[in-house]
XYZ file of C-alpha atoms in Angstrom:
556
model
C -68.153 99.743 100.413
C -69.082 97.039 102.844
C -72.457 95.360 102.420
C -75.232 97.175 104.172
C -73.473 100.560 104.279
C -75.715 103.494 103.536
C -75.228 104.844 100.046
C -77.644 106.565 97.711
C -78.463 105.222 94.334
C -77.992 107.487 91.339
C -80.600 110.251 91.172
C -83.845 109.578 89.363
C -82.902 112.127 86.745
C -79.703 113.937 85.975
C -80.908 117.023 87.790
C -82.632 115.860 90.963
C -82.413 113.435 93.842
C -84.773 110.501 93.630
C -87.973 110.729 95.633
C -86.679 107.978 97.918
C -83.938 110.351 99.098
C -86.486 112.863 100.422
C -88.393 112.839 103.688
C -89.629 115.461 106.123
C -87.524 116.745 108.966
C -87.203 120.194 110.502
C -83.421 120.426 110.403
C -83.155 119.711 106.707
C -82.923 122.679 104.349
C -86.206 123.604 102.731
C -86.575 124.389 99.023
C -86.547 128.088 99.866
C -82.901 127.753 100.889
C -81.814 126.599 97.450
C -80.216 128.920 94.971
C -82.394 129.999 92.102
C -81.894 128.230 88.786
C -80.303 131.314 87.332
C -77.742 131.451 90.105
C -76.895 127.803 90.169
C -75.209 127.552 86.817
C -74.449 129.732 83.801
C -77.468 130.322 81.640
C -79.880 129.280 84.358
C -79.725 125.556 83.554
C -78.311 122.666 85.469
C -74.556 122.313 85.579
C -74.658 119.225 83.419
C -76.457 120.950 80.603
C -79.871 119.365 81.057
C -81.555 122.593 82.190
C -84.025 123.117 85.013
C -85.648 120.392 87.040
C -83.375 120.532 90.104
C -84.549 120.383 93.685
C -84.913 124.157 93.771
C -86.773 124.155 90.467
C -89.528 121.666 91.415
C -91.965 124.305 92.693
C -95.663 124.025 91.965
C -97.006 127.015 90.087
C -98.961 129.498 92.180
C -98.161 127.779 95.436
C -95.578 127.414 98.141
C -93.231 124.468 97.621
C -93.789 121.558 99.999
C -91.353 121.152 102.875
C -89.208 118.088 102.422
C -86.230 116.694 104.096
C -83.113 116.998 102.006
C -81.222 114.265 103.818
C -78.007 114.268 101.886
C -76.044 111.036 101.860
C -72.440 111.280 100.941
C -71.393 109.451 97.803
C -68.501 107.247 98.677
C -65.628 109.607 98.011
C -64.148 108.992 94.668
C -61.445 106.595 95.943
C -61.007 108.474 98.847
C -60.771 110.290 95.964
C -58.661 111.114 97.640
C -56.132 112.125 99.730
C -56.137 115.274 98.232
C -59.514 115.384 99.032
C -61.175 114.748 95.845
C -64.239 113.186 97.224
C -67.658 112.285 95.994
C -70.109 115.132 96.203
C -73.531 115.163 97.720
C -76.835 115.603 95.987
C -78.072 118.572 98.003
C -78.600 121.562 95.741
C -77.608 119.402 92.816
C -77.568 122.080 90.156
C -75.956 124.607 92.477
C -73.169 122.180 93.329
C -72.614 121.481 89.645
C -72.033 125.202 89.222
C -69.363 125.108 91.941
C -67.270 122.538 90.089
C -64.611 124.162 87.928
C -63.809 122.644 84.546
C -60.705 122.643 82.385
C -59.570 120.914 79.211
C -58.294 117.344 79.584
C -55.155 117.489 77.433
C -53.386 120.651 76.263
C -50.616 118.881 74.348
C -50.395 117.986 70.679
C -49.452 114.357 71.299
C -52.151 111.767 71.809
C -51.973 108.257 73.232
C -54.385 105.677 71.887
C -56.955 104.299 74.318
C -56.316 100.693 75.415
C -57.907 97.849 73.497
C -61.002 96.424 75.258
C -60.699 92.978 76.832
C -62.746 89.963 75.744
C -65.742 91.289 77.715
C -65.537 94.679 76.019
C -64.201 96.403 79.164
C -61.399 98.969 79.233
C -59.213 100.230 82.105
C -59.787 103.648 83.647
C -56.883 106.037 84.226
C -57.354 109.197 86.298
C -54.636 111.736 87.108
C -55.048 113.146 90.604
C -53.456 116.559 91.063
C -52.923 118.413 94.318
C -52.496 122.114 93.594
C -50.593 124.411 95.955
C -52.708 127.351 94.715
C -52.719 130.233 97.195
C -55.314 132.308 95.383
C -57.805 132.652 98.247
C -57.409 133.807 101.842
C -58.318 130.314 103.039
C -55.725 128.645 100.833
C -53.163 131.271 101.810
C -53.751 130.549 105.483
C -53.355 126.819 104.887
C -50.656 126.952 102.261
C -47.756 129.048 103.449
C -45.732 132.096 102.497
C -47.496 135.438 101.939
C -45.258 136.308 99.017
C -46.708 133.400 97.044
C -50.274 134.772 97.117
C -51.668 134.832 93.583
C -48.546 133.223 92.088
C -48.661 130.498 89.433
C -49.822 127.286 91.138
C -47.681 124.158 91.131
C -48.825 120.542 90.778
C -47.190 119.508 94.021
C -48.990 116.162 94.249
C -49.421 113.970 91.179
C -50.837 110.455 91.306
C -52.046 108.274 88.480
C -54.945 106.080 89.540
C -55.460 103.012 87.343
C -58.592 100.881 87.692
C -58.407 97.530 85.902
C -60.723 96.807 82.998
C -62.695 94.274 85.064
C -62.712 96.690 88.063
C -61.186 94.012 90.292
C -58.034 95.900 91.281
C -56.586 99.374 91.467
C -53.046 100.726 91.149
C -51.689 104.147 92.088
C -48.384 105.600 90.900
C -47.064 108.722 92.623
C -44.576 110.940 90.827
C -42.405 113.070 93.142
C -42.971 116.761 92.439
C -39.273 117.364 91.742
C -39.036 114.683 89.035
C -37.180 116.028 86.009
C -39.236 115.654 82.829
C -39.616 117.366 79.485
C -42.879 119.296 79.516
C -44.402 119.149 76.018
C -45.800 122.071 74.054
C -49.132 123.097 75.591
C -51.786 125.595 74.502
C -53.907 127.437 77.054
C -57.552 126.868 76.039
C -58.678 130.171 77.599
C -56.443 132.670 75.818
C -54.713 130.571 73.151
C -51.262 131.217 74.627
C -48.743 128.628 73.464
C -46.168 127.332 75.930
C -43.291 125.800 73.937
C -41.879 122.441 74.973
C -39.211 122.915 77.616
C -35.615 122.894 76.469
C -34.108 120.082 78.453
C -35.835 118.852 81.588
C -37.591 120.726 84.360
C -39.520 119.825 87.501
C -42.825 118.155 86.745
C -44.791 120.331 89.178
C -44.245 123.330 86.869
C -46.445 121.709 84.202
C -49.559 123.150 85.875
C -48.366 126.659 85.037
C -48.233 125.865 81.307
C -51.902 126.454 80.627
C -53.532 124.400 83.370
C -53.990 120.787 84.532
C -54.338 119.614 80.924
C -50.600 120.241 80.507
C -49.858 118.043 83.523
C -51.937 115.344 81.812
C -49.992 115.856 78.559
C -46.688 115.580 80.460
C -47.723 112.284 82.061
C -48.876 110.823 78.766
C -45.611 111.788 77.044
C -43.551 110.199 79.814
C -45.543 107.026 80.444
C -47.365 106.215 77.205
C -50.495 105.667 79.337
C -53.798 106.972 77.987
C -55.395 109.229 80.636
C -59.195 109.398 80.718
C -59.762 112.073 83.359
C -58.091 114.383 85.831
C -59.264 115.654 89.218
C -57.479 118.584 90.836
C -58.066 119.857 94.365
C -56.543 122.706 96.372
C -55.498 122.967 100.020
C -58.972 123.901 101.284
C -60.440 120.786 99.658
C -58.079 118.541 101.583
C -59.185 120.022 104.876
C -62.902 119.738 104.107
C -62.682 116.100 103.013
C -60.681 115.034 106.055
C -63.488 116.534 108.132
C -66.078 114.663 106.046
C -64.860 111.226 107.096
C -64.497 112.192 110.751
C -60.743 111.691 110.869
C -58.198 109.338 109.317
C -55.867 107.120 111.404
C -52.135 107.613 110.784
C -49.100 106.238 112.595
C -45.618 107.542 113.448
C -42.918 105.514 115.177
C -41.888 108.436 117.419
C -43.157 111.833 118.515
C -42.842 114.243 115.589
C -42.831 118.000 115.123
C -42.240 119.041 111.505
C -40.520 122.370 112.089
C -36.924 123.388 111.359
C -34.915 126.005 113.244
C -35.498 128.492 110.432
C -39.268 127.946 110.426
C -39.657 125.475 107.571
C -41.907 122.448 107.771
C -45.618 121.679 107.812
C -46.046 122.207 111.549
C -47.357 118.668 112.058
C -47.089 117.661 115.729
C -48.122 114.145 116.763
C -47.364 111.697 119.534
C -45.885 108.278 118.834
C -48.420 105.709 117.678
C -51.757 106.068 115.906
C -53.698 109.326 115.834
C -56.944 110.202 114.055
C -56.250 113.381 112.131
C -58.611 115.689 110.292
C -58.925 119.264 109.076
C -55.734 121.278 108.966
C -53.810 118.523 110.733
C -54.631 116.162 107.852
C -53.267 118.712 105.411
C -50.103 118.991 107.483
C -49.628 115.229 107.272
C -49.986 115.269 103.503
C -47.524 118.172 103.159
C -44.923 116.919 105.638
C -41.448 116.399 104.264
C -39.222 117.608 107.108
C -39.397 114.917 109.768
C -40.331 111.857 107.724
C -37.471 109.448 106.949
C -34.848 111.242 104.820
C -36.807 114.483 104.529
C -37.377 114.027 100.796
C -40.400 114.195 98.556
C -40.172 110.390 98.343
C -40.932 110.077 102.054
C -43.841 112.456 101.636
C -45.270 110.227 98.890
C -45.105 107.241 101.236
C -46.984 109.175 103.929
C -49.639 110.158 101.378
C -50.088 106.518 100.374
C -50.640 105.520 103.991
C -53.225 108.285 104.354
C -55.095 107.303 101.208
C -55.260 103.661 102.243
C -56.523 104.620 105.687
C -59.140 106.946 104.208
C -60.439 104.190 101.936
C -60.783 101.858 104.922
C -62.567 104.566 106.928
C -65.029 105.204 104.149
C -65.841 101.526 103.841
C -66.348 101.140 107.584
C -68.374 104.301 108.172
C -69.598 106.038 105.058
C -72.738 107.686 106.456
C -72.844 111.294 107.595
C -75.971 112.239 109.497
C -76.079 116.042 109.871
C -77.771 117.715 106.883
C -76.283 121.115 107.747
C -72.786 119.674 107.994
C -73.296 117.840 104.729
C -74.456 121.003 103.021
C -71.385 122.893 104.219
C -69.030 120.100 103.197
C -70.692 119.730 99.808
C -70.176 123.426 99.161
C -66.525 123.314 100.221
C -65.678 120.118 98.375
C -67.215 121.131 95.048
C -65.625 124.584 95.193
C -62.234 122.930 95.677
C -62.530 120.692 92.595
C -61.329 121.293 89.065
C -62.097 118.447 86.656
C -62.142 117.684 82.949
C -65.456 117.883 81.045
C -65.995 114.145 81.484
C -66.434 114.607 85.253
C -68.038 118.030 85.444
C -71.261 117.161 87.288
C -72.163 115.599 90.598
C -73.807 112.734 88.724
C -70.622 111.955 86.795
C -68.547 112.048 89.971
C -71.030 109.739 91.666
C -70.891 107.284 88.765
C -67.094 107.307 89.009
C -67.150 106.684 92.768
C -69.602 103.848 92.156
C -66.985 102.111 89.999
C -64.116 102.772 92.376
C -65.812 101.499 95.512
C -66.135 97.990 94.054
C -62.389 97.437 94.569
C -61.556 95.841 97.916
C -58.691 97.474 99.913
C -56.542 94.336 99.603
C -56.606 94.767 95.809
C -55.357 98.382 95.967
C -51.613 98.889 95.454
C -49.881 102.223 96.096
C -46.488 102.787 94.483
C -43.948 105.541 93.923
C -42.371 105.927 90.495
C -38.912 104.296 90.708
C -36.310 107.043 90.514
C -32.737 108.051 91.177
C -31.243 111.319 92.347
C -29.876 113.875 89.891
C -28.373 116.414 92.246
C -31.265 117.526 94.450
C -33.863 116.302 91.917
C -34.877 112.860 90.694
C -35.437 111.172 87.341
C -37.267 107.978 86.306
C -35.247 104.762 86.133
C -35.587 101.646 83.981
C -37.819 100.213 86.709
C -40.176 103.150 86.149
C -40.702 102.053 82.554
C -41.423 98.546 83.837
C -44.087 99.981 86.160
C -45.589 102.076 83.358
C -45.736 99.016 81.096
C -47.612 96.993 83.693
C -50.219 99.748 83.888
C -50.387 100.114 80.106
C -51.024 96.383 79.799
C -53.498 96.344 82.713
C -51.448 93.944 84.823
C -52.308 94.051 88.534
C -49.446 95.399 90.658
C -50.335 93.143 93.584
C -49.263 90.072 91.586
C -52.481 88.191 92.320
C -53.614 87.927 88.717
C -51.748 85.862 86.187
C -52.175 87.808 82.975
C -52.640 85.762 79.884
C -50.125 86.598 77.177
C -51.583 89.330 75.056
C -52.005 88.068 71.508
C -50.166 89.998 68.831
C -52.750 92.216 67.204
C -52.362 92.360 63.460
C -53.120 95.757 62.009
C -56.120 96.239 59.762
C -53.897 98.486 57.673
C -52.315 96.416 54.876
C -48.562 96.722 54.527
C -47.005 98.105 51.380
C -44.498 96.040 49.417
C -41.207 95.724 51.304
C -39.320 97.739 48.694
C -41.794 100.615 49.103
C -41.524 100.924 52.888
C -39.216 103.734 53.975
C -37.493 102.881 57.263
C -35.205 105.011 59.414
C -32.867 103.058 61.701
C -31.613 104.742 64.856
C -29.028 103.645 67.401
C -30.662 103.615 70.834
C -28.131 101.312 72.510
C -26.741 103.987 74.834
C -27.358 103.289 78.546
C -26.500 105.036 81.816
C -23.254 103.086 81.989
C -22.466 102.206 78.348
C -21.742 104.336 75.300
C -23.720 103.597 72.108
C -22.649 100.388 70.400
C -20.691 101.331 67.295
C -22.134 100.716 63.848
C -25.548 99.386 64.871
C -27.587 101.613 62.554
C -25.681 100.618 59.444
C -25.659 96.943 60.463
C -29.411 96.721 61.043
C -30.229 98.883 58.015
C -28.135 96.419 56.000
C -30.115 93.497 57.403
C -33.338 95.147 56.248
C -31.971 95.795 52.780
C -30.960 92.162 52.477
C -34.611 91.255 53.124
C -35.879 93.590 50.436
C -36.422 96.837 52.382
C -34.365 98.821 49.920
C -35.438 102.186 51.382
C -33.969 101.455 54.836
C -31.513 104.186 55.880
C -29.277 104.726 58.897
C -30.137 107.867 60.885
C -26.962 109.153 62.517
C -28.087 112.702 63.312
C -29.059 112.170 66.952
C -28.388 110.258 70.133
C -31.072 108.003 71.609
C -31.458 105.597 74.464
C -33.967 102.732 74.447
C -33.950 99.825 76.867
C -35.591 97.515 74.336
C -35.776 97.629 70.558
C -38.915 99.325 69.266
C -40.527 100.174 65.925
C -42.439 103.473 65.935
C -44.864 104.919 63.406
C -46.703 108.282 63.377
C -50.161 107.486 62.003
C -52.632 104.643 61.487
C -51.913 104.416 57.769
C -48.333 103.301 58.541
C -49.141 100.733 61.237
C -49.174 97.834 58.773
C -45.789 98.908 57.363
C -44.293 99.138 60.876
C -45.555 95.654 61.762
C -44.110 94.261 58.535
C -40.673 95.639 59.474
C -40.940 94.119 62.948
C -41.872 90.696 61.592
C -38.946 90.725 59.183
C -36.513 91.095 62.103
C -38.317 88.907 64.654
C -39.383 91.856 66.815
C -42.639 91.205 68.764
C -45.626 93.190 67.529
C -46.032 94.422 71.091
C -42.909 96.502 70.453
C -44.551 98.332 67.550
C -45.737 101.662 68.948
C -47.549 104.656 67.554
C -45.718 107.904 68.341
C -45.935 111.540 67.313
C -42.167 111.847 67.825
C -41.412 110.252 64.453
C -42.361 111.267 60.929
C -42.251 107.791 59.382
C -41.572 104.148 60.229
C -38.600 104.289 62.598
C -36.693 101.343 64.050
C -34.785 102.192 67.222
C -32.199 99.521 67.995
C -32.283 99.219 71.790
C -29.796 98.266 74.449
C -31.091 94.687 74.195
C -29.552 94.363 70.689
C -26.040 95.760 71.010
C -24.455 92.939 69.006
C -25.267 90.296 66.411
C -27.560 90.016 63.403
C -30.457 88.120 64.992
C -32.768 89.857 67.430
C -33.731 87.925 70.552
C -36.628 89.452 72.450
C -35.796 89.751 76.163
C -37.775 87.701 78.622
C -40.396 89.915 80.195
C -41.179 90.069 83.887
C -44.623 91.071 85.072
C -43.514 91.640 88.645
C -43.830 95.053 90.265
C -40.287 96.396 90.801
C -39.179 96.454 94.436
C -38.011 100.021 93.897
C -41.674 101.054 93.488
C -42.129 100.556 97.270
C -45.556 98.959 96.873
C -47.983 99.372 99.769
C -51.129 97.254 99.978
C -54.395 99.045 100.672
C -55.327 96.641 103.471
C -52.079 97.196 105.389
C -53.214 98.924 108.590
C -49.881 98.368 110.371
C -47.813 100.769 108.269
C -46.087 103.487 110.297
C -43.977 106.443 109.178
C -40.413 106.564 110.434
C -39.566 109.864 112.122
C -36.169 111.518 111.627
C -34.276 111.800 114.947
C -33.895 115.562 114.601
C -37.646 116.114 114.578
C -38.740 114.283 117.732
C -39.846 115.900 120.949
C-alpha cells in the first residue's frame, strides 16, 4: 500500500469496528439493517467465537440504537488475494460476515511437514495455498462456470498457487501448479463424514485432489510433493472472482492481438478483447483467468502466465487506488466476497483475514515474483522436472526468487536428540541413482552399505526391494527420536546435514544413494545454485509491460 492510502486499522475489539470508523451519513446502513446476533453466526455469537458485541449488538437497552455511518473501508485484498478473488473483507456487519465465511480442515493427510526454523529475529515464513474451485453448485456459479451437466458435480481445484511470504516480509514468491500436473494424491480423510480416500495408485491430475475430502487434501498433496510446510489455504469459487474484480474497479491486461477465445465447436472462455491494454472486471475478468484457447499454445501453462499477469496488475491497482467510497456497494461486495471464501480455521474471521492482508501489503510489487512449476509433457499431461525441485528448495529455505537477496549459508543444525552408538543404528540403504535417461547404477546399495559397516555401522543393510530415483543423496528418518541417528550416518559419509530429512515414507533411518553418487566410495556434495530456474518463467510484480501472445487462429 502506498503511503497515504486509505486503510482502516484493526478493529478496536475482535467483534466491532473501532469508533473512529463510524460517522453519520444518510446513505450508510443503520444498525437496524444488521442481522440479529442469532442469525449472524451459529449459536448467536460472533463468527470468531468471542460472542456478542458486534455492530448490530451494540444497542442500548430500552432505546432505539443511534444512527451511525457504517463507512466500510476495504481491507487491502489479501495479496490481491487474489486473482481468484480472495480478497480482504470489509468490517460492515462484522459478525454476519464471519458467518458467511466457510471453514474446512487445513490438512486431511497423514503426513506432516515440520514448520521452518525461525530466523535470527525469531521470524518464520508464511505459506498459503490459493485454490480456485470450479464448483458449479449454485445458479450463479453455473452461469459463470460452464456446462449444465456439471451442476452439482464434484468440484475440481482448477487453479492452485502457493504463495510464500519471506520470514522478514520483504519479498513474496508465487508458484503455480498446472491443473493437469500428474501427482500421487495421498490418503485423505474427510473430516465431515470420516470417509477415507486411499492414496491414488500411480499418478493422477492434481485438480482431482479437491474431491478427496476437500481443500485439505489439496494441501496434503502439495506438502507431499514439495516438502513445504503450508500454514493456510484460501479457496474461492467463480462468483468470488467476479465480485473481487468489480471491487477494484477493473484490472488492466494486455494482448498482442485481437482475441476471441471460442473454438468452432463452442469451447473456450468467450473472452473477446481488442489488441492492447483493456481494463477488465466482472465476468470478463473471470474469462481472462479461465482462458486457455487463444493464449500462446492453448495449454494450461499459458493460462498460468495470464493469471500471473492479472495478479500483478491487481496488486498494483490496489496500491494505487485502494479506497471504495459507496457504502451500499461495499456492503454488497462484502457479502459476495465472504460467501465465496472457504478457509482453514486459522483464517476463519474477518479480523484474521485483515491481519493477513496487513502482512502481505508490506511487500512492494518489485519484490513479488510469479513462477510456474517447471514441468515437461507426459502425453497430454505434465509432470514436475528436476528444476521444480530446485524451485521448491528455494522456497523451503526462504530464498528470494528475484535474486536480490544473498542468502547466508544456513548453518548445519545439530539435533538435540543424541545419537546411539554406531553399532546400534539400523540403516537401510537404497539405490536412488535412476534418472530419466540413465538406469540405476549397479551395486550401489551393497557398496555404500559396506562403507557404513567398515565405519562401525554393523546394522547397515542393502534394500533391493524397490526402485527409487533421487537427484541428490539424502538420509531420511521417520520421527524426532531418530534424528540424531540419521545425522550421525550423514556425518560418517560426508553428507551435509541439510540433506537429512524427516519423512513419513520411511520406517527407520534410510540412506538413499542419489544420482549425484553413481560411482566411487567418497561422497562429494554437489555445488548448489540458488538461482531461480529459467524454466520457472519468472514474472516480476512491477512489470507492467507484459502482454499475452494470442494464437493466430483466435484473432478477429
